[in-house]
Coordinates of C-alpha atoms and ligand atoms in Angstrom, one line a residue:
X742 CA -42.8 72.4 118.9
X743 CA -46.8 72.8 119.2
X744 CA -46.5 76.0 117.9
X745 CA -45.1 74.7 114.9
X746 CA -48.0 71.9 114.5
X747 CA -50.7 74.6 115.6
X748 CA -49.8 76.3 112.5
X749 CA -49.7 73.7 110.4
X750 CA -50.1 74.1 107.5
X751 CA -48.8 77.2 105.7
X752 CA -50.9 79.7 103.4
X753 CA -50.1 78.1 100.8
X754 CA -51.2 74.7 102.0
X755 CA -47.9 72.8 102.9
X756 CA -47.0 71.3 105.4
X757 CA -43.2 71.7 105.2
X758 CA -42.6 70.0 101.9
X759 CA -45.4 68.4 101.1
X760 CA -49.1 69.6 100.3
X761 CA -49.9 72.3 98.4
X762 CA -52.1 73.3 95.3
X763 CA -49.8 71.4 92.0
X764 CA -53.3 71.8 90.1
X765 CA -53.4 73.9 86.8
X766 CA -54.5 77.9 87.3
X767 CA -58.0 77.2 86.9
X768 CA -58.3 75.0 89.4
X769 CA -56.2 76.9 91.9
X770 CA -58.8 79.3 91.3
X771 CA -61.4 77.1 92.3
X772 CA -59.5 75.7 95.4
X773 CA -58.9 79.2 96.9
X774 CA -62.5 80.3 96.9
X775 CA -63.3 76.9 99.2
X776 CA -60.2 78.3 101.2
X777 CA -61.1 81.3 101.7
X778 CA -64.8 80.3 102.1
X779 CA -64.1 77.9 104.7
X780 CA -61.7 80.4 106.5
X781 CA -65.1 82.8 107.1
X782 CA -67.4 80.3 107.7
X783 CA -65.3 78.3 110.5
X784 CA -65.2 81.6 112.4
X785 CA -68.8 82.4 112.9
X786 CA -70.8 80.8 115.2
X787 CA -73.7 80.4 113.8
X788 CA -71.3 77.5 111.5
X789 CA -69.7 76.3 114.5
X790 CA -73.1 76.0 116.7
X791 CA -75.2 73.6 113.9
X792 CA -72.3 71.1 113.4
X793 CA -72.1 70.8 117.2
X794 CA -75.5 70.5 117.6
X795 CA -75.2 67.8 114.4
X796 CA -72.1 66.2 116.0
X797 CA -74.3 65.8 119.2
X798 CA -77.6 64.9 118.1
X799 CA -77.3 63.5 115.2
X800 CA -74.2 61.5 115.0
X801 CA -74.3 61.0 119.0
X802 CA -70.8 62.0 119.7
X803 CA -69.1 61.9 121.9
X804 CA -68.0 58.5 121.1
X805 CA -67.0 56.5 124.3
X806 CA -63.9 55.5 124.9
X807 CA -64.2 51.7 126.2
X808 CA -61.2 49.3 128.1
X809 CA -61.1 46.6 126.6
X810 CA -60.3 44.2 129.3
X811 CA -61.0 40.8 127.8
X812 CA -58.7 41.9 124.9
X813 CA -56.3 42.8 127.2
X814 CA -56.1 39.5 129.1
X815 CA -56.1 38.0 126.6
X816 CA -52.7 40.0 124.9
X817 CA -51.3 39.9 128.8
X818 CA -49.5 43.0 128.5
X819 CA -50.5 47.0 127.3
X820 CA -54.3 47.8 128.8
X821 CA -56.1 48.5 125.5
X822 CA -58.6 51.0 125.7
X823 CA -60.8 51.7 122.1
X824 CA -62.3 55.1 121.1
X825 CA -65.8 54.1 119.3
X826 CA -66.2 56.1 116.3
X827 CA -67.9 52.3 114.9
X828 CA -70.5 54.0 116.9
X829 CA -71.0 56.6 115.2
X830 CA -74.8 57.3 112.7
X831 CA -73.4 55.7 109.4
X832 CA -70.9 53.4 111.1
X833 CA -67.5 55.3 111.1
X834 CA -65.7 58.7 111.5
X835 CA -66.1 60.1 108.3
X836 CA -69.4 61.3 108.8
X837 CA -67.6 64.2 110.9
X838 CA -65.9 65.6 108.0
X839 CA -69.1 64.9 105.8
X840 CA -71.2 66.6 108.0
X841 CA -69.0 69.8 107.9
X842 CA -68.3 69.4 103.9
X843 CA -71.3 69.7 103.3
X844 CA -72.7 72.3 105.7
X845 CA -69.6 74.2 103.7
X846 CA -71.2 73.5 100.3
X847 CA -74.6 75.0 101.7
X848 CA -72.9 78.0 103.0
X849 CA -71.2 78.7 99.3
X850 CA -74.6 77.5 97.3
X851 CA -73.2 75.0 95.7
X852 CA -75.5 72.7 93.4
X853 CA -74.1 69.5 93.6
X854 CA -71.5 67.6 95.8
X855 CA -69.5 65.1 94.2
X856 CA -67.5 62.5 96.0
X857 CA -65.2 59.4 95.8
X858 CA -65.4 55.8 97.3
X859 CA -63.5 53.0 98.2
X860 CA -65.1 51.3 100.9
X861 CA -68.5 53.0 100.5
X862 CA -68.1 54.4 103.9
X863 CA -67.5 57.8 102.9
X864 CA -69.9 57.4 99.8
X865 CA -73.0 56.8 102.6
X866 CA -71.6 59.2 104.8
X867 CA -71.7 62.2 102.2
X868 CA -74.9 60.5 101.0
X869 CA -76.8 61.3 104.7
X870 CA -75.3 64.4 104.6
X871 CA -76.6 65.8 101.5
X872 CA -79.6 64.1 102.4
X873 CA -79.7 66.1 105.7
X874 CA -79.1 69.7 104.3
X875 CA -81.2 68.8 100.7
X876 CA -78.0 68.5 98.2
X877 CA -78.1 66.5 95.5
X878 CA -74.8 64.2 95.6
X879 CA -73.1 61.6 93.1
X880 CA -70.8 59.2 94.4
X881 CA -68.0 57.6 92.3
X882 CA -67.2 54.2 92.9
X883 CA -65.0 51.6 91.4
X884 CA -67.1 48.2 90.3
X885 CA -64.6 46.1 92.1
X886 CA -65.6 47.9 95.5
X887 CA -69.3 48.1 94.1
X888 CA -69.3 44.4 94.4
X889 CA -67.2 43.9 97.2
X890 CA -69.1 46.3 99.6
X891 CA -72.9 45.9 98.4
X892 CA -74.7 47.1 101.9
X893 CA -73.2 50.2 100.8
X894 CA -74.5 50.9 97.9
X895 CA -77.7 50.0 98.4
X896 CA -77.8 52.6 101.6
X897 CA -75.9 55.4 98.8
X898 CA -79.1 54.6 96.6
X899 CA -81.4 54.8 99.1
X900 CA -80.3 58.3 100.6
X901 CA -81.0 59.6 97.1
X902 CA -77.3 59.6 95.9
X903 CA -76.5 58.9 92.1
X904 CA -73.9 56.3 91.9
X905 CA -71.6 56.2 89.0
X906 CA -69.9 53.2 88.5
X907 CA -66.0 53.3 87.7
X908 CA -64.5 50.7 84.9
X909 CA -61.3 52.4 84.3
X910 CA -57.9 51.6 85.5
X911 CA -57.8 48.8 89.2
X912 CA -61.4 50.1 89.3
X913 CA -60.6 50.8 92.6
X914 CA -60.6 54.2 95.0
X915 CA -57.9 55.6 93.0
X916 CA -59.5 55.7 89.8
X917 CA -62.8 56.6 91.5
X918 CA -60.8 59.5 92.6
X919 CA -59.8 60.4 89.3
X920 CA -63.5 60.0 87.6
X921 CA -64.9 62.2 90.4
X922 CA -62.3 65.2 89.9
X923 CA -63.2 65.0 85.9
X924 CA -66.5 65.1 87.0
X925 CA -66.0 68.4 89.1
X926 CA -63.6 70.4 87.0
X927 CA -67.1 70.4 84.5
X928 CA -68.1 73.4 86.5
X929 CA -66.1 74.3 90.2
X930 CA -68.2 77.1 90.5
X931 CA -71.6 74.9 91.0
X932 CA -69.7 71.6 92.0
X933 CA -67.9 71.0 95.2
X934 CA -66.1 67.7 95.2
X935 CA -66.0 66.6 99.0
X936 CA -62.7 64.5 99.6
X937 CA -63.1 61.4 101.6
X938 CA -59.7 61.9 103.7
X939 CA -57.1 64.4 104.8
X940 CA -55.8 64.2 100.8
X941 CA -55.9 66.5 97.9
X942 CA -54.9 70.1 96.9
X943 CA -55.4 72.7 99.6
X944 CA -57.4 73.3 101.8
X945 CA -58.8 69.6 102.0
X946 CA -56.3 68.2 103.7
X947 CA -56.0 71.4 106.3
X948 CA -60.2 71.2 106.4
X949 CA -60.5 67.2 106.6
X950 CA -58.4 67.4 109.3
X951 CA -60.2 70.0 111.0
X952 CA -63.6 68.3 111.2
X953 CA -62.2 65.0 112.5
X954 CA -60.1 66.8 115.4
X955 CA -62.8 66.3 117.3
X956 CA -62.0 62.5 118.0
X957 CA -58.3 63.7 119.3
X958 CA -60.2 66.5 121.4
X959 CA -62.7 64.0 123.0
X960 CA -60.3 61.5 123.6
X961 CA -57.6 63.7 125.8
X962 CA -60.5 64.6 127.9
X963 CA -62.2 61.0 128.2
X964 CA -58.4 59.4 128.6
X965 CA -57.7 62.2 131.1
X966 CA -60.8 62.0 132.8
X967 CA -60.7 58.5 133.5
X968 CA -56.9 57.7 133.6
X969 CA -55.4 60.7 135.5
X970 CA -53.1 60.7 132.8
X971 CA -52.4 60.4 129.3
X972 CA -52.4 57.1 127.1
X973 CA -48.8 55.3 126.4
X974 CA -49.7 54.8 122.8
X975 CA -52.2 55.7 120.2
X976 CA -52.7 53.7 117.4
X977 CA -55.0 54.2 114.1
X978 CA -54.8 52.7 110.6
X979 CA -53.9 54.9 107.8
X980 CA -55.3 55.0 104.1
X981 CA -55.7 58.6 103.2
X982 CA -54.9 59.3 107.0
X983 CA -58.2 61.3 108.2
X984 CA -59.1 59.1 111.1
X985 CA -55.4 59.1 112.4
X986 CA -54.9 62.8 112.0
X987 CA -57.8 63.5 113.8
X988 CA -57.0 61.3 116.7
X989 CA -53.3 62.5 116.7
X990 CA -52.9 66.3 116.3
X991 CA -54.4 67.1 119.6
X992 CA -51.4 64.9 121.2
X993 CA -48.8 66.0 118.8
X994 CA -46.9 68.3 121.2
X995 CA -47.4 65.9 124.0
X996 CA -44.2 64.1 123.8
X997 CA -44.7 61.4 126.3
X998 CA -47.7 60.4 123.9
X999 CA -46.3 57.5 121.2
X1000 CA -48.2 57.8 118.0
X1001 CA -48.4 54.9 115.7
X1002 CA -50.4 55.1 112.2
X1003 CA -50.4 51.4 110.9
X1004 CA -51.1 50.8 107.3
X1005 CA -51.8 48.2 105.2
X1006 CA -49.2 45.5 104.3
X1007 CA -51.5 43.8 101.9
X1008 CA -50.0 39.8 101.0
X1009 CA -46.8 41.1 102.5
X1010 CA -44.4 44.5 102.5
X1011 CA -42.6 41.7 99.8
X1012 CA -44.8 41.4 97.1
X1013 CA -46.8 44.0 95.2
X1014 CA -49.9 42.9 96.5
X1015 CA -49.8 46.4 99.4
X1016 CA -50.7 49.8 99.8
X1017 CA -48.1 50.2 102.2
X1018 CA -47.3 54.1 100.9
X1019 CA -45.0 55.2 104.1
X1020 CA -43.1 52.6 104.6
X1021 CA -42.4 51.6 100.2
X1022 CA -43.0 54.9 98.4
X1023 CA -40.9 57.8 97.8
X1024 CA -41.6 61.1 97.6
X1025 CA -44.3 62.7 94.3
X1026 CA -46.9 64.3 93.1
X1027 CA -50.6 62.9 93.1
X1028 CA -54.2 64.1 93.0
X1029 CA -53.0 67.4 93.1
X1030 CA -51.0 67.8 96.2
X1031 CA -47.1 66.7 97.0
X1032 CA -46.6 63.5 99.2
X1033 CA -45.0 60.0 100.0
X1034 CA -46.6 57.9 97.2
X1035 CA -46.6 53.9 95.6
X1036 CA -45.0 54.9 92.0
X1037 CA -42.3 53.8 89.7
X1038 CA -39.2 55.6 88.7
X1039 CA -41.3 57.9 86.5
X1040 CA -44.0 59.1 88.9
X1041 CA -46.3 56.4 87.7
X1042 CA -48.7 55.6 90.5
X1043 CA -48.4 51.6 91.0
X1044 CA -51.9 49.5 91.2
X1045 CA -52.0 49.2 95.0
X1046 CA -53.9 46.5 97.4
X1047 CA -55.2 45.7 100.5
X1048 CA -58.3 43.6 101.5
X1049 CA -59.4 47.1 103.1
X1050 CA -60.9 48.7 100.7
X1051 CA -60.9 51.7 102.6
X1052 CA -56.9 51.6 102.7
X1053 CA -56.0 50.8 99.4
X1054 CA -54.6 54.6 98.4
X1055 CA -51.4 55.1 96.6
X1056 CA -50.7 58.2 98.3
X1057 CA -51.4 59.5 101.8
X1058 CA -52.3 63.3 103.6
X1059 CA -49.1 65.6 103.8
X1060 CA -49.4 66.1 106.8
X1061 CA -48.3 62.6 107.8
X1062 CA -45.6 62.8 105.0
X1063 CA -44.0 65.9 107.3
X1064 CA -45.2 63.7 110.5
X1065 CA -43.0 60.5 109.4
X1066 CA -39.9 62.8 108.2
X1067 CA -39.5 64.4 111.8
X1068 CA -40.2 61.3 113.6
X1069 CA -43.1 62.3 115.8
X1070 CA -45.5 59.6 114.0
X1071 CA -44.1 56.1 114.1
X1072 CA -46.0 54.3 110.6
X1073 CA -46.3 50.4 110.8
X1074 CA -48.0 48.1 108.8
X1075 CA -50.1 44.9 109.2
X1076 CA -51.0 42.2 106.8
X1077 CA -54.5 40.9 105.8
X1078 CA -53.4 37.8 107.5
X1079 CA -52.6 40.1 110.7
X1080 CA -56.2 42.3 110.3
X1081 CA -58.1 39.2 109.7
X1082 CA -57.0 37.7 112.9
X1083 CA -57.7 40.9 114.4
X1084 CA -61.5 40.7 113.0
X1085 CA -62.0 37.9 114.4
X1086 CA -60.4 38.2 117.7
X1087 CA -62.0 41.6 118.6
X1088 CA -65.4 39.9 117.4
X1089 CA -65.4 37.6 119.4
X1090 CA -63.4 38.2 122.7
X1091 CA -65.0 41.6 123.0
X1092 CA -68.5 41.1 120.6
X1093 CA -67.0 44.1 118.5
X1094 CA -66.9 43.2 114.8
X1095 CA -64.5 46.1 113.4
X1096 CA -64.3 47.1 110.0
X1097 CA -61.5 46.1 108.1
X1098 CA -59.6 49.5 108.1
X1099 CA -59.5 49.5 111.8
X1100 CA -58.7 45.7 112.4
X1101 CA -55.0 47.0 111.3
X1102 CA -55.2 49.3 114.0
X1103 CA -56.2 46.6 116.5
X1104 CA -53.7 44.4 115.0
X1105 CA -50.9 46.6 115.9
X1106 CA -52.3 47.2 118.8
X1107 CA -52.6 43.4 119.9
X1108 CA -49.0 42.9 118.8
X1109 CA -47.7 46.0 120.9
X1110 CA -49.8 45.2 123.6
X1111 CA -47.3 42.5 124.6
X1112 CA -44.8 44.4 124.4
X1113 CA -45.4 46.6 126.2
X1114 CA -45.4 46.4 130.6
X1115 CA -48.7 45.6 132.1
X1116 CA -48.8 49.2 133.3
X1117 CA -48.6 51.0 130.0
X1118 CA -51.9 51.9 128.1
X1119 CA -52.6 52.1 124.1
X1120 CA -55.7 54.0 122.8
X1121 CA -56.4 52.1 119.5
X1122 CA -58.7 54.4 117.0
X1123 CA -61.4 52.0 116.2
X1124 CA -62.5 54.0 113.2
X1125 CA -65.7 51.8 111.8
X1126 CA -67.5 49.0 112.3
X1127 CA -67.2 45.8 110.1
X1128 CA -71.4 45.4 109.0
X1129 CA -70.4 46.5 105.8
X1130 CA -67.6 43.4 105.9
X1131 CA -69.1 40.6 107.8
X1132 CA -70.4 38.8 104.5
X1133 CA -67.2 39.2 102.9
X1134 CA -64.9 37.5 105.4
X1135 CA -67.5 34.7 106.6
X1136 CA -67.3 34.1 102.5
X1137 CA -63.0 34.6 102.6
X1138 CA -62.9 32.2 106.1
X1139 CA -65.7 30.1 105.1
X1140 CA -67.2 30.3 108.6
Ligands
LIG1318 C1 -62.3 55.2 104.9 C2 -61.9 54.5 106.1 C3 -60.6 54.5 106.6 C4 -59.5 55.0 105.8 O1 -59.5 56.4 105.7 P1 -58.6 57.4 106.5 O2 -58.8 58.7 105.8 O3 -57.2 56.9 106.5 O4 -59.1 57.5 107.9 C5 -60.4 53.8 107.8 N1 -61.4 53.2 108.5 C6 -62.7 53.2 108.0 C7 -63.7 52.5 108.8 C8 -63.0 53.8 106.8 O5 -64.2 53.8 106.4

């Protein structure tokens, strides 16, 4: 079986079914050079040696893994221990896959980077990277999350990063997403659009994936180190699924391991009000690449929700598509009701505020922590840190 995972995904970018490049000749084009310029620059060491040394010194990895023992006494059951990528420079993991997107876009002398965001996370991470290697970036954004998530886009502006507002559509992440890809097929030679997940034609979600393995990596050895043994359960929230790869892959052939990716269930799996894309959606096409998707019976992508702006995808990486189909990830869901509880909870019974994305984690968590035997143990992915939330739920709870 880890065979089959280490080779994940094929040449041409699937991952069993899903994957691939369904983007028109010009593009493929396009996408293949990045390929095949990744390919070469991964191998050398001179690539490999500056985004350790970044990972390192820069972004102060590794993150610790912390037991969470008041959180645990508190559930009575599971120990929970959390891997801090909160602690990370810029406040989450996706400044690992920034950091190596754009030391990519360097190497191939591109001219501009061009990226998507929900949240605003990934907007400021690829915004300190560019600022760090001296590419100009433009960020897309939806105005919805420009307002919700206004720390953010101050930082974006004040790394030097040209934000361009998004009014079409939910003026959400998808749209962003859209408005950013027009923006990059003006000129792929010059351009590289840096995804914000494990999404998107080949090879983003192959080279996503790649650059946050280093959370799975870390973890094993921290779990191992201080454990003697592998964690029970390992739990991350799912939007585009780059966190949750990251953390999982390195325990995919370890079958003891249970691996939970929890996305959000929005005002309820019931209404339309989620982004819940494993557990409602069926299989399509979107953003160029073949996967489990929100849609109606003609492909249409549905407006999706969450109160995580940094969930609220209509699709999700192939890779978990293949994942969910042979059973070796197990894909919950919790409600804002459920993350909002786990906000606070964390906040204040451990003094970690979490970001919104990850309180689904730590909801699931919390909820299987009962569950399971007092000597079981759950790793719980805490993927950000909730600064960038804390005005908007004191305003939503009216603390
Ligand atoms: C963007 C974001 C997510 C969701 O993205 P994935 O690609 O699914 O990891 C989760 N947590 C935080 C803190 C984020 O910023």
């Amino acid at each position: 079986m880890s065979q089959q995972f280490g080779e994940m995904p094929d040449k041409a970018g699937y991952f069993g079914e899903y994957g691939g490049q369904i983007i028109p000749p010009e593009l493929k084009v396009a996408m293949d050079k990045i390929s095949d310029a990744y390919e070469t620059v991964r191998q050398t060491r001179a690539f490999q040696d500056e985004l350790q040394e970044l990972y390192t010194h820069y972004v102060g990895r590794p993150s610790p893994i912390y037991f969470a023992k008041k959180l645990t006494e508190r559930q009575g059951g599971a120990r929970i221990f959390i891997k801090r990528e909160d602690l990370n420079h810029t406040g989450a993991h996706k400044i690992n896959h920034c950091l190596g997107q754009a030391l990519l876009a360097k190497f191939m002398g591109k001219t501009k980077v061009i990226a998507e965001t929900g949240a605003g996370q990934h907007g400021v991470a690829m915004a300190t990277a560019c600022a760090l290697v001296g590419l100009p970036c433009e960020i897309h954004m939806g105005v919805i999350d420009i307002e919700k998530e206004h720390p953010n886009v101050t930082k974006m502006k004040i790394l030097g990063a040209t934000l361009i507002p998004v009014t079409r559509g939910t003026q959400t992440l998808k749209d962003a997403v859209d408005s950013a890809f027009d923006e990059y097929v003006k000129d792929p030679d010059n351009f590289l659009y840096a995804i914000g997940s494990a999404v998107g034609p080949h090879p983003f979600p192959k080279m996503v994936r790649d650059f946050q393995m280093i959370i799975g990596k870390e973890s094993r050895e921290q779990f191992l180190a201080r454990e003697k043994k592998l964690p029970d359960m390992i739990v991350a929230c799912v939007g585009g699924g780059s966190n949750s790869i990251g953390m999982f892959t390195e325990f995919l052939p370890d079958e003891s391991v249970r691996l939970v990716g929890v996305e959000p269930a929005g005002k309820g799996l019931d209404t339309p009000d989620n982004a819940a894309t494993m557990t409602l959606g069926t299989k399509g096409t979107l953003h160029g690449y073949k996967c489990y998707a929100l849609q109606d019976k003609d492909g249409n992508t549905l407006p999706v929700y969450s109160i995580a702006s940094g969930l609220d995808y209509p699709g999700v990486g192939p890779q978990h598509c293949y994942l969910k189909d042979m059973g070796r990830v197990q894909y919950e869901s919790a409600t804002d009701q459920e993350c909002l509880d786990a906000f606070i909870t964390l906040s204040r019974v451990e003094g970690i505020i979490p970001a919104l994305e990850s309180a689904h984690a730590v909801a699931y968590a919390m909820r299987a922590a009962k569950e399971l035997g007092k000597d079981k143990t759950i790793l719980v992915n805490l993927s950000g840190r909730g600064d960038k939330d804390a005005d908007f739920v004191a305003d939503y709870l009216n603390l």
